[in-house]
Short mmCIF file of C-alpha atoms in Angstrom, two decimals:
data_model
loop_
_atom_site.label_atom_id
_atom_site.label_comp_id
_atom_site.label_asym_id
_atom_site.label_seq_id
_atom_site.Cartn_x
_atom_site.Cartn_y
_atom_site.Cartn_z
CA MET L 1 -82.77 93.29 33.22
CA PRO L 2 -86.17 91.87 34.27
CA SER L 3 -86.69 88.13 34.35
CA PRO L 4 -89.14 86.42 31.95
CA THR L 5 -91.57 86.10 34.86
CA GLN L 6 -91.36 89.83 35.61
CA ARG L 7 -91.88 90.66 31.92
CA ALA L 8 -94.93 88.37 31.80
CA LEU L 9 -96.36 89.91 34.99
CA ALA L 10 -95.98 93.38 33.48
CA ARG L 11 -98.49 92.36 30.80
CA VAL L 12 -101.08 91.13 33.31
CA PRO L 13 -103.82 93.55 34.40
CA ALA L 14 -102.78 95.41 37.56
CA ARG L 15 -105.67 94.14 39.70
CA LEU L 16 -104.77 90.50 38.92
CA ARG L 17 -101.02 90.89 39.54
CA PRO L 18 -101.10 90.65 43.39
CA VAL L 19 -103.07 87.38 43.23
CA LEU L 20 -100.57 85.86 40.80
CA VAL L 21 -97.62 87.01 42.88
CA LYS L 22 -99.19 85.68 46.08
CA HIS L 23 -99.77 82.27 44.47
CA ARG L 24 -96.70 82.28 42.22
CA LYS L 25 -95.62 78.76 43.15
CA LEU L 26 -99.03 77.39 42.15
CA VAL L 27 -99.06 79.48 38.94
CA LYS L 28 -95.62 78.18 37.96
CA PHE L 29 -96.67 74.62 38.82
CA LEU L 30 -99.76 75.00 36.59
CA LEU L 31 -97.68 76.40 33.72
CA VAL L 32 -95.24 73.51 33.95
CA GLY L 33 -98.19 71.13 34.19
CA SER L 34 -99.83 72.67 31.12
CA THR L 35 -96.64 72.27 29.12
CA CYS L 36 -96.30 68.67 30.26
CA PHE L 37 -100.00 68.04 29.53
CA VAL L 38 -99.48 69.08 25.91
CA LEU L 39 -96.39 66.86 25.74
CA THR L 40 -98.37 63.96 27.21
CA VAL L 41 -101.21 64.41 24.71
CA VAL L 42 -98.81 64.51 21.74
CA VAL L 43 -96.81 61.46 22.86
CA ASN L 44 -99.92 59.52 23.93
CA LEU L 45 -101.75 60.06 20.65
CA SER L 46 -98.59 59.39 18.63
CA LEU L 47 -98.08 56.06 20.37
CA LYS L 48 -101.76 55.16 20.46
CA PHE L 49 -102.24 55.62 16.73
CA THR L 50 -98.97 53.92 15.72
CA VAL L 51 -97.04 51.30 17.68
CA LEU L 52 -99.40 50.87 20.65
CA GLN L 53 -102.77 50.80 18.88
CA HIS L 54 -104.20 48.04 21.06
CA LYS L 55 -102.58 49.13 24.31
CA PRO L 56 -104.04 52.51 25.31
CA VAL L 57 -103.04 52.23 28.97
CA VAL L 58 -99.42 51.49 28.04
CA ALA L 59 -99.40 54.44 25.61
CA LEU L 60 -100.73 56.76 28.32
CA THR L 61 -98.25 55.41 30.87
CA VAL L 62 -95.26 55.90 28.55
CA ALA L 63 -96.42 59.42 27.66
CA THR L 64 -96.92 60.28 31.33
CA VAL L 65 -93.47 58.95 32.29
CA ILE L 66 -91.80 61.07 29.58
CA ALA L 67 -93.71 64.16 30.68
CA THR L 68 -92.82 63.39 34.31
CA ALA L 69 -89.10 63.55 33.54
CA VAL L 70 -89.59 66.95 31.87
CA SER L 71 -91.78 68.03 34.77
CA TYR L 72 -89.07 67.17 37.30
CA VAL L 73 -86.51 69.40 35.64
CA LEU L 74 -88.92 72.31 35.15
CA ASN L 75 -90.44 72.11 38.64
CA ARG L 76 -87.06 71.79 40.32
CA GLN L 77 -85.48 74.62 38.39
CA TRP L 78 -88.42 77.02 38.18
CA SER L 79 -91.57 76.24 40.17
CA PHE L 80 -90.03 75.18 43.45
CA ARG L 81 -86.44 76.40 42.97
CA ALA L 82 -84.91 73.49 44.86
CA ASN L 83 -81.25 72.58 45.05
CA GLY L 84 -81.63 69.11 43.61
CA LYS L 85 -80.63 66.70 46.34
CA GLN L 86 -80.63 62.96 45.69
CA ARG L 87 -83.35 62.44 48.30
CA GLU L 88 -85.51 64.99 46.49
CA ALA L 89 -85.12 63.21 43.15
CA VAL L 90 -86.01 59.84 44.65
CA LEU L 91 -89.08 61.27 46.38
CA PHE L 92 -90.12 63.09 43.20
CA PHE L 93 -90.06 59.88 41.20
CA VAL L 94 -91.83 57.89 43.93
CA VAL L 95 -94.60 60.51 44.06
CA SER L 96 -94.68 60.58 40.26
CA ALA L 97 -94.95 56.80 40.03
CA VAL L 98 -98.00 56.93 42.29
CA ALA L 99 -99.35 59.82 40.18
CA VAL L 100 -98.92 57.76 36.99
CA LEU L 101 -101.13 55.09 38.57
CA VAL L 102 -103.65 57.74 39.63
CA ASN L 103 -103.61 59.03 36.05
CA ASP L 104 -104.18 55.53 34.59
CA VAL L 105 -107.07 54.48 36.85
CA PRO L 106 -109.84 56.47 35.09
CA LEU L 107 -108.75 55.07 31.69
CA ILE L 108 -108.66 51.53 33.07
CA VAL L 109 -112.14 52.00 34.52
CA SER L 110 -113.44 53.49 31.27
CA ARG L 111 -111.97 50.79 29.03
CA TYR L 112 -112.20 47.64 31.11
CA VAL L 113 -114.85 48.21 33.77
CA LEU L 114 -117.36 50.31 31.84
CA ASP L 115 -116.40 48.51 28.59
CA LEU L 116 -116.22 51.71 26.55
CA ARG L 117 -114.30 50.08 23.70
CA ARG L 118 -114.92 48.60 20.32
CA PRO L 119 -116.99 46.57 19.36
CA ASP L 120 -119.34 47.60 22.20
CA VAL L 121 -119.15 51.29 21.21
CA SER L 122 -118.18 53.22 18.08
CA SER L 123 -114.57 54.21 17.39
CA PHE L 124 -115.41 57.84 18.08
CA THR L 125 -117.02 56.99 21.43
CA GLN L 126 -114.02 54.87 22.39
CA GLU L 127 -111.53 57.63 21.55
CA ALA L 128 -113.64 60.32 23.25
CA ALA L 129 -113.98 58.16 26.38
CA ASP L 130 -110.23 57.43 26.35
CA PHE L 131 -109.38 61.12 26.04
CA LEU L 132 -111.82 62.27 28.69
CA SER L 133 -111.00 59.54 31.17
CA GLY L 134 -107.24 59.31 30.68
CA MET L 135 -106.20 62.76 29.58
CA VAL L 136 -108.75 64.97 31.35
CA VAL L 137 -109.99 63.19 34.49
CA GLY L 138 -106.78 61.23 35.07
CA THR L 139 -104.56 64.26 34.56
CA LEU L 140 -106.66 66.43 36.87
CA LEU L 141 -106.61 63.83 39.65
CA ALA L 142 -102.87 63.25 39.21
CA MET L 143 -102.19 67.00 39.13
CA VAL L 144 -103.96 67.61 42.44
CA PHE L 145 -102.16 64.65 44.00
CA ARG L 146 -98.75 65.77 42.63
CA TYR L 147 -99.10 69.37 43.82
CA TRP L 148 -100.07 68.26 47.30
CA ALA L 149 -97.36 65.58 47.49
CA MET L 150 -94.60 67.77 46.00
CA GLN L 151 -95.21 70.47 48.59
CA ARG L 152 -95.63 67.98 51.40
CA TRP L 153 -92.69 65.64 50.78
CA VAL L 154 -90.46 66.61 47.85
CA PHE L 155 -89.73 70.33 47.52
CA VAL L 156 -89.77 71.17 51.21
CA ASN L 157 -87.86 73.96 52.91
CA LEU L 158 -87.19 73.35 56.57
CA ALA L 159 -88.98 76.56 57.48
CA GLU L 160 -92.11 75.37 55.66
CA ASN L 161 -91.93 71.72 56.73
CA PRO L 162 -94.94 70.97 58.95
CA ALA L 163 -93.25 67.81 60.20
CA ALA L 164 -90.18 69.72 61.40
CA PRO L 165 -90.05 70.31 65.12
CA GLN L 166 -91.14 73.83 65.90
CA GLU L 167 -89.50 76.02 68.47
CA ARG L 168 -91.75 76.90 71.34
CA PRO L 169 -91.72 80.48 72.47
CA ALA L 170 -90.07 81.02 75.82
CA ARG L 171 -92.58 81.19 78.65
CA VAL L 172 -92.64 84.47 80.42
CA PRO L 173 -93.31 83.99 84.13
CA GLN L 174 -96.29 85.94 85.29
CA ALA L 175 -95.93 88.04 88.39
#
């Protein structure tokens, strides 16, 4: 019985299939990220328009932390297919904590440095600036950072670890 991934690939045009297979880890990472992005948007907006109306950075941070927990499980089980060692989990959450800060910086700049908030701008402008800075720019920056850091430090196989000592080929004496 074919896996869900194989069934999905069967529906992709034949000329695109080799590219997706070659970059399958990235494709899976992007699918997990897309799912977590939708989760982040829903939680962020729910918090922002209810209990955290005057704290947009806190709402975004809480939403990002929830999505990060979901992301860990999905990335570990599907994207990177790792065994789930304690060291891996600690590194994942350290990288994710840094990524949460990376995600928050554009919103902080938009709200508090550029002063794109009421009463200086309209409610629509404030919400559009919040969404673009926090959800779009912040998420893109954090995504790039996470992908790089996850491959570099978290979900690393010894064979792929650039920091692992490499065996040198035996020197053949020349006659």
